[in-house]
Short mmCIF file of C-alpha atoms in Angstrom, two decimals:
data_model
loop_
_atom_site.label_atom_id
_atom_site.label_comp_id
_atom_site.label_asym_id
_atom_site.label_seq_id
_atom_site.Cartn_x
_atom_site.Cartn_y
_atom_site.Cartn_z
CA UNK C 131 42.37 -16.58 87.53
CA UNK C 132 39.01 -14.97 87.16
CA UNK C 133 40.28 -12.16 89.72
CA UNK C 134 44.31 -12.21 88.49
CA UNK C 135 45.39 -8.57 88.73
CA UNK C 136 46.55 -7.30 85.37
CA UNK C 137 48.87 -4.70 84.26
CA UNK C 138 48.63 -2.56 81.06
CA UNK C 139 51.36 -1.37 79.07
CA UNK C 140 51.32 1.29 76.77
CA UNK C 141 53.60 2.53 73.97
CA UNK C 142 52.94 6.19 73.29
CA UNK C 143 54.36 8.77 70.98
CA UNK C 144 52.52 11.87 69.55
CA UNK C 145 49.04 9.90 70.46
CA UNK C 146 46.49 13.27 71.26
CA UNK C 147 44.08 12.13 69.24
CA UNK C 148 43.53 8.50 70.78
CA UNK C 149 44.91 8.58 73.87
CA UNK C 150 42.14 9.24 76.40
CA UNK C 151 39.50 7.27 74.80
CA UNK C 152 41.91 4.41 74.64
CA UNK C 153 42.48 4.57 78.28
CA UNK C 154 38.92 4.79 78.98
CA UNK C 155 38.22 1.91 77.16
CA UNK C 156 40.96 0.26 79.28
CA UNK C 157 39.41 1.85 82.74
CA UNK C 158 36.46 0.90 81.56
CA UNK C 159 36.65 -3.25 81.34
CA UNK C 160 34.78 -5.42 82.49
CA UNK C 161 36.81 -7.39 84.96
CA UNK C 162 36.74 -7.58 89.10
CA UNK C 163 40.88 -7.70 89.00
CA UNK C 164 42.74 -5.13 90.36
CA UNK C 165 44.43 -3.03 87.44
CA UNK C 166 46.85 -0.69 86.36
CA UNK C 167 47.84 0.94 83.08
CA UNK C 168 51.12 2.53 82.92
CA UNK C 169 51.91 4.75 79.94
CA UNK C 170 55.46 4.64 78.20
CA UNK C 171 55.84 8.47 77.24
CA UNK C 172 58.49 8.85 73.68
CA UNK C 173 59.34 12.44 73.06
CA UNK C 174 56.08 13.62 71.53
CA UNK C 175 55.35 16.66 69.82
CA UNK C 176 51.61 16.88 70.16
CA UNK C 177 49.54 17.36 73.71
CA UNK C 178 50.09 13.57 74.91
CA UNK C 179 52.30 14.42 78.13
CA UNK C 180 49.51 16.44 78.67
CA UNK C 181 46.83 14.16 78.36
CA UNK C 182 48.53 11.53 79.86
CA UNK C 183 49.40 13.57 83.14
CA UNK C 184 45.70 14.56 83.46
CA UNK C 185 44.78 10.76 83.24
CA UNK C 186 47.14 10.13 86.12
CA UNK C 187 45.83 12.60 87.95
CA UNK C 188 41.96 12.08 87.31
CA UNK C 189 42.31 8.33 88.82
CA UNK C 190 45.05 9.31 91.87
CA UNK C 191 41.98 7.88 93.97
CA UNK C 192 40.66 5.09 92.20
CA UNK C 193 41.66 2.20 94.36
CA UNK C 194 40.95 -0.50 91.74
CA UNK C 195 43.14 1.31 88.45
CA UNK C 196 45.50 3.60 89.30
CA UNK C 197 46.88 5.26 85.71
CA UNK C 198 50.95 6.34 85.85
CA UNK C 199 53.57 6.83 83.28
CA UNK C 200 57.27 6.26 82.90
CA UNK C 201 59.96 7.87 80.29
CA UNK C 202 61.08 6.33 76.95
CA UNK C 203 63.80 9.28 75.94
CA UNK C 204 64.32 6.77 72.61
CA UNK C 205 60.92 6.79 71.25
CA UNK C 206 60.92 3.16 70.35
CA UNK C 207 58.20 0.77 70.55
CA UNK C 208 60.18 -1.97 71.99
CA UNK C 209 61.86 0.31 74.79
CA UNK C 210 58.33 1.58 75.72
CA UNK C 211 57.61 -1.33 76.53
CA UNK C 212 59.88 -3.05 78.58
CA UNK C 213 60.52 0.40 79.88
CA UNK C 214 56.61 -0.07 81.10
CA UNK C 215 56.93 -3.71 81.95
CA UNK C 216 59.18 -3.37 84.30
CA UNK C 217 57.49 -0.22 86.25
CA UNK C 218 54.60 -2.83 86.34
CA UNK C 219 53.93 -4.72 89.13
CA UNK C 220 51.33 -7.72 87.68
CA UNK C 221 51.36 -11.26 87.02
CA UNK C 222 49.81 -10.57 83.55
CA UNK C 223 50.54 -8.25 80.54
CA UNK C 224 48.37 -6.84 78.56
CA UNK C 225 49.68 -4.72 75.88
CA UNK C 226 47.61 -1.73 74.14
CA UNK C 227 48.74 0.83 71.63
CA UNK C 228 48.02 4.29 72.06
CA UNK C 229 45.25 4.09 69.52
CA UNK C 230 43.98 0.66 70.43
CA UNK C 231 40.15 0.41 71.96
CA UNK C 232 39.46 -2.82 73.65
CA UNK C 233 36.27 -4.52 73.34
CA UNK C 234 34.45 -4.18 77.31
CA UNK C 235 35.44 -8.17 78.49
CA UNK C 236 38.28 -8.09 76.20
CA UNK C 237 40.79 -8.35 79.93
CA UNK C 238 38.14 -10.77 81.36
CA UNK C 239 38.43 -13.11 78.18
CA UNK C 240 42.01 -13.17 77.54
CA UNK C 241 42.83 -13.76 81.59
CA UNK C 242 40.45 -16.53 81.07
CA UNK C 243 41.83 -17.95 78.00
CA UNK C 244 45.70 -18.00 79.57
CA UNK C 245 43.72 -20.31 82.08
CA UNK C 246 42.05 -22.52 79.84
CA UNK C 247 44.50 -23.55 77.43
CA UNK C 248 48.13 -23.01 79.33
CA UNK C 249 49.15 -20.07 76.64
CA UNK C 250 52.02 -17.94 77.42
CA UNK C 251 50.79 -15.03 75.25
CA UNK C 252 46.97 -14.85 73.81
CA UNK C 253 45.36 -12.45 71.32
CA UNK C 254 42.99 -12.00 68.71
CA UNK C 255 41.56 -9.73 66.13
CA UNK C 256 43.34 -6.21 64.95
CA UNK C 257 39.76 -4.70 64.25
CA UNK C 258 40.51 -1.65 61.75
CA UNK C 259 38.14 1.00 61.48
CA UNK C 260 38.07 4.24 59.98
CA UNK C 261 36.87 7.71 61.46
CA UNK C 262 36.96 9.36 57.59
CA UNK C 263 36.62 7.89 54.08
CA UNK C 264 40.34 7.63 53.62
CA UNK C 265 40.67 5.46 57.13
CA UNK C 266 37.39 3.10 56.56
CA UNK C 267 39.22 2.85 52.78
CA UNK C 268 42.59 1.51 54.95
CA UNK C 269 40.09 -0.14 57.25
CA UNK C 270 38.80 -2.47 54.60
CA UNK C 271 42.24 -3.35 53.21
CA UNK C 272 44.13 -4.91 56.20
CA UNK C 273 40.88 -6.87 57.37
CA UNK C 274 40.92 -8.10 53.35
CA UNK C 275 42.47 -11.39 52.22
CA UNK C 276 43.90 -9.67 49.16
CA UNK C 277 45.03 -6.84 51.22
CA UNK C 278 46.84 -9.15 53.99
CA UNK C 279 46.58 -12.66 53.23
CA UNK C 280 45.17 -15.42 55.39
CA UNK C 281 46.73 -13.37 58.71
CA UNK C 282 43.79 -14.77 61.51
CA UNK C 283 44.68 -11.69 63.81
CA UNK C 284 43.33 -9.57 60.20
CA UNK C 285 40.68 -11.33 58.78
CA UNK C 286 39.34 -13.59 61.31
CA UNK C 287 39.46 -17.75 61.86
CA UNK C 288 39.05 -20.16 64.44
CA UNK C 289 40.88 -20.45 67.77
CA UNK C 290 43.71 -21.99 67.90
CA UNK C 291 47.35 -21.95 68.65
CA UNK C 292 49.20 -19.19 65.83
CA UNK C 293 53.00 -18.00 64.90
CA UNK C 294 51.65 -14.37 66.67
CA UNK C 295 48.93 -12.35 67.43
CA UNK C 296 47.72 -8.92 67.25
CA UNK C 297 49.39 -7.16 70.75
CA UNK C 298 49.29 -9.77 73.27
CA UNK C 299 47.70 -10.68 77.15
CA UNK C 300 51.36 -12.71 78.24
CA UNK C 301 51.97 -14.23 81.54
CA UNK C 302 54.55 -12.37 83.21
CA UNK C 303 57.12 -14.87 83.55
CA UNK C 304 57.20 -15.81 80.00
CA UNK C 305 58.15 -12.21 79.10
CA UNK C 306 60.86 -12.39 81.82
CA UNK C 307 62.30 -15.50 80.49
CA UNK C 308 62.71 -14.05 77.14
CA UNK C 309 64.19 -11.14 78.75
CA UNK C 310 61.52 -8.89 77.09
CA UNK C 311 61.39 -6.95 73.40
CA UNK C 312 64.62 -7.04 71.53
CA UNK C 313 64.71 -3.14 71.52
CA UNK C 314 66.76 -3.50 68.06
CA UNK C 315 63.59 -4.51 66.39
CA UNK C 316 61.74 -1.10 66.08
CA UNK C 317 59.07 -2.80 64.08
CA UNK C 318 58.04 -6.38 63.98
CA UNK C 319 58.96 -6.67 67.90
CA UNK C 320 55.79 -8.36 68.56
CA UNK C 321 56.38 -11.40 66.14
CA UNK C 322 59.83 -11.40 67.22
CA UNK C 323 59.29 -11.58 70.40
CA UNK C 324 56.55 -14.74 70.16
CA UNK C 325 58.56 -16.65 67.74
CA UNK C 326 61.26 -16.79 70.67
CA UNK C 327 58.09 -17.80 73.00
CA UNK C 328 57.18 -20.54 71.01
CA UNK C 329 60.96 -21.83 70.31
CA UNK C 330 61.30 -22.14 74.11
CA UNK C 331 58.30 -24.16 73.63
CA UNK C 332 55.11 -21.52 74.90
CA UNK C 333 52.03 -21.42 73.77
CA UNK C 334 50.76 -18.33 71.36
CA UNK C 335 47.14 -18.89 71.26
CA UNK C 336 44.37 -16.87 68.90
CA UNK C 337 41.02 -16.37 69.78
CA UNK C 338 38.40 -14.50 67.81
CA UNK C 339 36.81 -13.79 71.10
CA UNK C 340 39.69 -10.84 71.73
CA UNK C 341 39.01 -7.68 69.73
CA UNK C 342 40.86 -4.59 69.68
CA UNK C 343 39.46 -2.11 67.50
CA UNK C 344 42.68 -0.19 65.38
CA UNK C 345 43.22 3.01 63.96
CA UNK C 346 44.71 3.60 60.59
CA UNK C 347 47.45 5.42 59.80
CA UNK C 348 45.53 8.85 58.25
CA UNK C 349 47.71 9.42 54.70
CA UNK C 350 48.97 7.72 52.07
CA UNK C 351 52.12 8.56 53.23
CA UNK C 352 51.94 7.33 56.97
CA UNK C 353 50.35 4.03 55.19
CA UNK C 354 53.95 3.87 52.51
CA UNK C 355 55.93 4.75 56.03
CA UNK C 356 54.41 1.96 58.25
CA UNK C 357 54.24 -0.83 55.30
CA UNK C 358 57.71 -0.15 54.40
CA UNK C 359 58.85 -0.08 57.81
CA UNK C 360 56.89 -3.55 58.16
CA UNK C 361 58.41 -5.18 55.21
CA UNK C 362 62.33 -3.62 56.30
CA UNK C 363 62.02 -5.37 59.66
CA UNK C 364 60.56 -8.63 59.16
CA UNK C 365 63.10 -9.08 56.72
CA UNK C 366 65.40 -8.63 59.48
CA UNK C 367 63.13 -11.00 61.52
CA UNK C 368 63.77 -13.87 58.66
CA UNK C 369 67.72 -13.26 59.12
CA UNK C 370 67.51 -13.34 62.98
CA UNK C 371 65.75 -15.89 63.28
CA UNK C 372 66.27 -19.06 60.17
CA UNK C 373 63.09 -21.10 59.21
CA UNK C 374 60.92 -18.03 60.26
CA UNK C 375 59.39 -16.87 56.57
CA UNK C 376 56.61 -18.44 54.85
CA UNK C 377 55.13 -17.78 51.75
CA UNK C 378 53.02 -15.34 52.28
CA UNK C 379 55.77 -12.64 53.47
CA UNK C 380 57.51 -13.25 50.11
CA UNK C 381 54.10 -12.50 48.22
CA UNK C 382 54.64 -8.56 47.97
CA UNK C 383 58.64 -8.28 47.08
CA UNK C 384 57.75 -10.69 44.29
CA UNK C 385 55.05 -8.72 43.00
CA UNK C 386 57.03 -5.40 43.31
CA UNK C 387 59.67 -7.11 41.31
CA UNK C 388 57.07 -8.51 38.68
CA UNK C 389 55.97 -5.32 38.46
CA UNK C 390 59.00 -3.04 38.11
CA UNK C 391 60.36 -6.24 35.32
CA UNK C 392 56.86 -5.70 33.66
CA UNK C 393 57.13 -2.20 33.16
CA UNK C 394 61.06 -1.65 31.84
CA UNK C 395 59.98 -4.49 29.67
CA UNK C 396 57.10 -2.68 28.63
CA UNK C 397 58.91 0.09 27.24
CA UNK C 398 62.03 -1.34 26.43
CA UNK C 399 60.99 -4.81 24.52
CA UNK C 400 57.07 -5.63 24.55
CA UNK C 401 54.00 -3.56 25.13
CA UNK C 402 53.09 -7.28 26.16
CA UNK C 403 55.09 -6.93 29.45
CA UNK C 404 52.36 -3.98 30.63
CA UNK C 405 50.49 -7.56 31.31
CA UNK C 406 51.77 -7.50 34.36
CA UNK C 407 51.77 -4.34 36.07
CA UNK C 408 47.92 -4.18 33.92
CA UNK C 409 46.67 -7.35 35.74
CA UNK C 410 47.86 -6.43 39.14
CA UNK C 411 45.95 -3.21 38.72
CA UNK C 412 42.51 -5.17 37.83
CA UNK C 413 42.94 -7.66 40.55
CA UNK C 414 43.42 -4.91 43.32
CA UNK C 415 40.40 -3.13 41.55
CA UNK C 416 38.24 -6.25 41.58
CA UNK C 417 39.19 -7.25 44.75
CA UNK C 418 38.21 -4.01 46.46
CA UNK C 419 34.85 -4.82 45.45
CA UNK C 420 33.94 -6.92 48.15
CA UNK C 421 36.74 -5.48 50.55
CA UNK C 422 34.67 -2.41 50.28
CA UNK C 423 31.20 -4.25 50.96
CA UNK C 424 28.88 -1.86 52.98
CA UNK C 425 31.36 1.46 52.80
CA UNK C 426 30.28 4.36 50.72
CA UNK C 427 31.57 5.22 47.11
CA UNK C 428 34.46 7.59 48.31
CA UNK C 429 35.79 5.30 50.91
CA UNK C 430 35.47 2.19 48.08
CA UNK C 431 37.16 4.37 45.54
CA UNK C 432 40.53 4.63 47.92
CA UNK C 433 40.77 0.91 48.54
CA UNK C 434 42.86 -0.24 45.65
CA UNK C 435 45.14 3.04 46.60
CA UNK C 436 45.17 1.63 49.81
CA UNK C 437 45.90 -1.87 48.99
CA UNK C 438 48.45 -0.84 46.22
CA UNK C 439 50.48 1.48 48.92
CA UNK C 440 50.59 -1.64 51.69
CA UNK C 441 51.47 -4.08 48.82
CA UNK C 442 54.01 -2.00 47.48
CA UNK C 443 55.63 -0.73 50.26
CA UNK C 444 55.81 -3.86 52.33
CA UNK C 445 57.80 -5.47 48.85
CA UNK C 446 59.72 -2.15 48.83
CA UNK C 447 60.82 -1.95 52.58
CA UNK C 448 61.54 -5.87 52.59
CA UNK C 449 63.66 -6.34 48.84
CA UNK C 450 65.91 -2.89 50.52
CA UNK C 451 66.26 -3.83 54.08
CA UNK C 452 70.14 -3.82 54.76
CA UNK C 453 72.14 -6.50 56.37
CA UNK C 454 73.23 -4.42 58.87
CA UNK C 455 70.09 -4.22 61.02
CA UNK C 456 70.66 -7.91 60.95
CA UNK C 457 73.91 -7.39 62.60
CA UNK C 458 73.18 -4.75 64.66
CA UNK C 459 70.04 -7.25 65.95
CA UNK C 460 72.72 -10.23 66.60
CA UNK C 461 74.79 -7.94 68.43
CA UNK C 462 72.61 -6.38 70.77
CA UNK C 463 70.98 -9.47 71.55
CA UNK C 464 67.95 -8.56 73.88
CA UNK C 465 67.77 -6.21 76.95
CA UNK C 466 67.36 -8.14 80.23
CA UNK C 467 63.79 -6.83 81.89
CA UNK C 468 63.46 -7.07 85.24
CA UNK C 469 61.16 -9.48 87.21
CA UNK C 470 58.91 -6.70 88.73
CA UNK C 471 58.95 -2.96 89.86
#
């Protein structure tokens, strides 16, 4: 499979700042295949249509990765993508954000890796990093234990099969048999999407080897808004699908709802209560200290903000996530995607 032509997806909505250097990285690989990336235009706001339209233009004549794009009127993830997947032509996948930068052999390795072990999907490591002190702050948090738990496609591990992983190199036909993204599931498609892999009994394989390195959101409030959203749908993800939740998705409602009972108590009953809400406080402080390892005093001085607002959010968007994007989920079922352009 060394040779295997591949075909790149890619999800874009209001991505200026990213986009081009993302695709470069992408044009850039280090693989003999024959490639192609095709771009999954939402209704953006910003100059990415532009961008985007000079990229296909700028490699009309390169034989070996030739760039296009296709519409996605709805602006979701999941419709970008099977709206991309099936204007692609390959036998694999290989899904990139908009402000995703592969590492140069990171095609190369995963094409390898679907070889070598019989995976339908492989991945590896969602390598944050910042461009300002705020970012490398957000950086440090989701590659953190305390900030995401013991999540291998965050913090790191061995190789090894895994419940999901960060994006995703799939063989074509296992994305065909599961008829694609559930385009109900505006977040959490991806995990979604690989639990039904593995329940059909496929192969979701991590390796350390695959590195994308991730932008963070650049506010406190685009941190809240994606957290929240994270915690709403896989909520939704645990009703869908039954047996799906584990502990460690049920470690930041609990602690919202420690907290919140720790503070009425507080000033209702027992000054004692503040406990709570007190030692959460000093355990997100002290465990920003080595989070923050190597990062300069502003950027290590945002870090329990930024673990506080993923925490809290995620608890927040999971304890209020309504039943009836469950149902709407188990009605739609998933959209049928074709078996190539």
């Amino acid at each position: 499979m060394n040779a295997t032509p591949v075909s790149v997806i890619m999800p874009v909505l209001n991505e200026e700042r990213h986009l081009r250097n993302s695709v470069h990285h992408i044009l850039r690989q280090e693989y003999d295949g024959e490639m192609e990336v095709v771009i999954a235009l939402g209704p953006s706001t910003d100059r990415t249509d532009e961008i985007a339209a000079e990229l296909v233009a700028e490699n009309a004549a390169n034989p070996r990765a030739r760039v296009h794009t296709v519409p996605n009127p709805t602006g979701r993830t999941p419709a970008a993508l099977n709206a991309a997947i099936k204007a692609s032509r390959h036998p694999v996948v290989v899904r990139v954000d908009g402000h995703g930068m592969l590492s140069p052999d990171y095609i190369a390795t995963a094409v390898r890796l679907l070889e070598e072990t019989g995976a339908q999907n492989v991945g590896g490591i969602m390598h944050a990093e910042g461009e300002n002190d705020w970012e490398r702050a957000v950086a440090a948090a989701m590659t953190s234990k305390i900030g995401v738990g013991n999540a291998a496609f965050h913090t790191g591990g061995a190789a090894g099969p895994a419940e999901t992983v960060y994006l995703g190199v799939f063989r074509r036909e296992a994305l065909e048999q599961q008829g694609g993204y559930n385009e109900e599931f505006i977040r959490a498609q991806d995990w979604e999407l690989n639990f039904r892999i593995r329940e059909a009994g496929g192969l979701i394989w991590f390796s350390p080897e695959l590195k994308v390195s991730y932008r963070p959101r650049p506010s406190v409030r685009a941190l809240a808004k994606q957290y929240k959203d994270y915690g709403r749908w896989r909520h939704v993800v645990a009703r869908f699908h039954a047996g799906s939740i584990n502990l460690r998705y049920l470690a930041p409602p609990a602690a919202v709802c420690a907290i919140a009972a720790g503070l009425v108590a507080g000033v209702a009953l027992t000054p004692w209560a503040l406990l709570v809400p007190g030692g959460y406080l000093a355990a997100i402080t002290l465990g920003s200290i080595p989070a923050g390892k190597g990062l300069g005093l502003k950027a290590r001085l945002r870090i329990p903000v930024a673990l506080a607002t993923m925490h809290m959010s995620w608890g927040y968007g999971f304890l209020t996530s309504p039943r009836s994007l469950a149902k709407k989920v188990i009605a739609s079922r998933r959209p049928a995607v074709g078996a190539t352009a």
